[in-house]
mmCIF file of C-alpha atoms in Angstrom:
data_model
loop_
_atom_site.group_PDB
_atom_site.id
_atom_site.type_symbol
_atom_site.label_atom_id
_atom_site.label_comp_id
_atom_site.label_asym_id
_atom_site.label_seq_id
_atom_site.Cartn_x
_atom_site.Cartn_y
_atom_site.Cartn_z
ATOM 1 C CA MET A 1 -23.287 -19.213 -5.243
ATOM 2 C CA TYR A 2 -22.858 -16.865 -8.182
ATOM 3 C CA PHE A 3 -19.895 -14.834 -6.953
ATOM 4 C CA SER A 4 -17.200 -15.362 -4.369
ATOM 5 C CA PHE A 5 -15.321 -12.356 -3.014
ATOM 6 C CA LYS A 6 -12.113 -12.332 -1.041
ATOM 7 C CA GLU A 7 -10.756 -9.228 0.610
ATOM 8 C CA LEU A 8 -7.136 -8.251 0.226
ATOM 9 C CA ASP A 9 -5.360 -5.510 2.180
ATOM 10 C CA ILE A 10 -1.992 -4.113 1.168
ATOM 11 C CA GLU A 11 -0.366 -2.099 3.949
ATOM 12 C CA LEU A 12 2.559 0.272 3.475
ATOM 13 C CA TYR A 13 4.258 1.626 6.605
ATOM 14 C CA THR A 14 6.798 4.457 6.341
ATOM 15 C CA ASP A 15 8.269 7.046 8.669
ATOM 16 C CA LYS A 16 7.957 9.735 5.982
ATOM 17 C CA LYS A 17 5.715 10.218 2.967
ATOM 18 C CA GLU A 18 6.889 8.232 -0.062
ATOM 19 C CA PRO A 19 4.742 9.235 -3.055
ATOM 20 C CA GLU A 20 7.018 7.297 -5.432
ATOM 21 C CA ARG A 21 6.423 4.039 -3.547
ATOM 22 C CA GLU A 22 2.663 4.691 -3.444
ATOM 23 C CA ALA A 23 2.694 5.334 -7.207
ATOM 24 C CA GLU A 24 4.491 2.020 -7.812
ATOM 25 C CA ILE A 25 1.836 0.102 -5.880
ATOM 26 C CA GLU A 26 -0.998 1.972 -7.596
ATOM 27 C CA ASP A 27 0.536 1.366 -11.044
ATOM 28 C CA VAL A 28 0.642 -2.397 -10.427
ATOM 29 C CA LEU A 29 -2.963 -2.418 -9.234
ATOM 30 C CA CYS A 30 -4.125 -0.376 -12.226
ATOM 31 C CA ARG A 31 -2.183 -2.496 -14.726
ATOM 32 C CA HIS A 32 -4.060 -5.545 -13.446
ATOM 33 C CA HIS A 33 -7.422 -3.717 -13.413
ATOM 34 C CA LEU A 34 -7.768 -4.079 -9.635
ATOM 35 C CA PHE A 35 -10.031 -1.478 -8.084
ATOM 36 C CA TYR A 36 -9.024 -0.322 -4.623
ATOM 37 C CA THR A 37 -9.825 2.056 -1.804
ATOM 38 C CA LYS A 38 -6.858 3.958 -0.393
ATOM 39 C CA THR A 39 -6.686 5.415 3.108
ATOM 40 C CA GLU A 40 -3.856 7.094 4.958
ATOM 41 C CA THR A 41 -3.365 7.229 8.716
ATOM 42 C CA TRP A 42 -0.659 8.693 10.930
ATOM 43 C CA ILE A 43 0.013 6.313 13.822
ATOM 44 C CA GLU A 44 1.316 8.600 16.564
ATOM 45 C CA SER A 45 2.407 5.828 18.944
ATOM 46 C CA GLU A 46 4.542 4.225 16.211
ATOM 47 C CA ARG A 47 5.457 7.507 14.497
ATOM 48 C CA LEU A 48 4.609 5.908 11.154
ATOM 49 C CA TYR A 49 2.306 6.529 8.235
ATOM 50 C CA GLU A 50 0.068 3.654 7.250
ATOM 51 C CA ILE A 51 -1.163 3.634 3.674
ATOM 52 C CA LEU A 52 -3.853 1.003 3.273
ATOM 53 C CA TYR A 53 -5.111 -0.320 -0.054
ATOM 54 C CA GLU A 54 -8.294 -2.397 0.280
ATOM 55 C CA LEU A 55 -9.620 -4.455 -2.592
ATOM 56 C CA GLU A 56 -11.752 -7.458 -3.451
ATOM 57 C CA VAL A 57 -10.298 -10.244 -5.517
#
């Protein structure tokens, strides 16, 4: 095996948008040179936003 990949998901749940909190998470990821995919979903049944950061480590 040449490479081994592990997936890591960071999930942020909030009842309102929190751009400052998202920026904090993104700053940490960038400082450590971790590339990520970010998606945002409104969960109607929970009345929450889910911000999902997916990365390989």
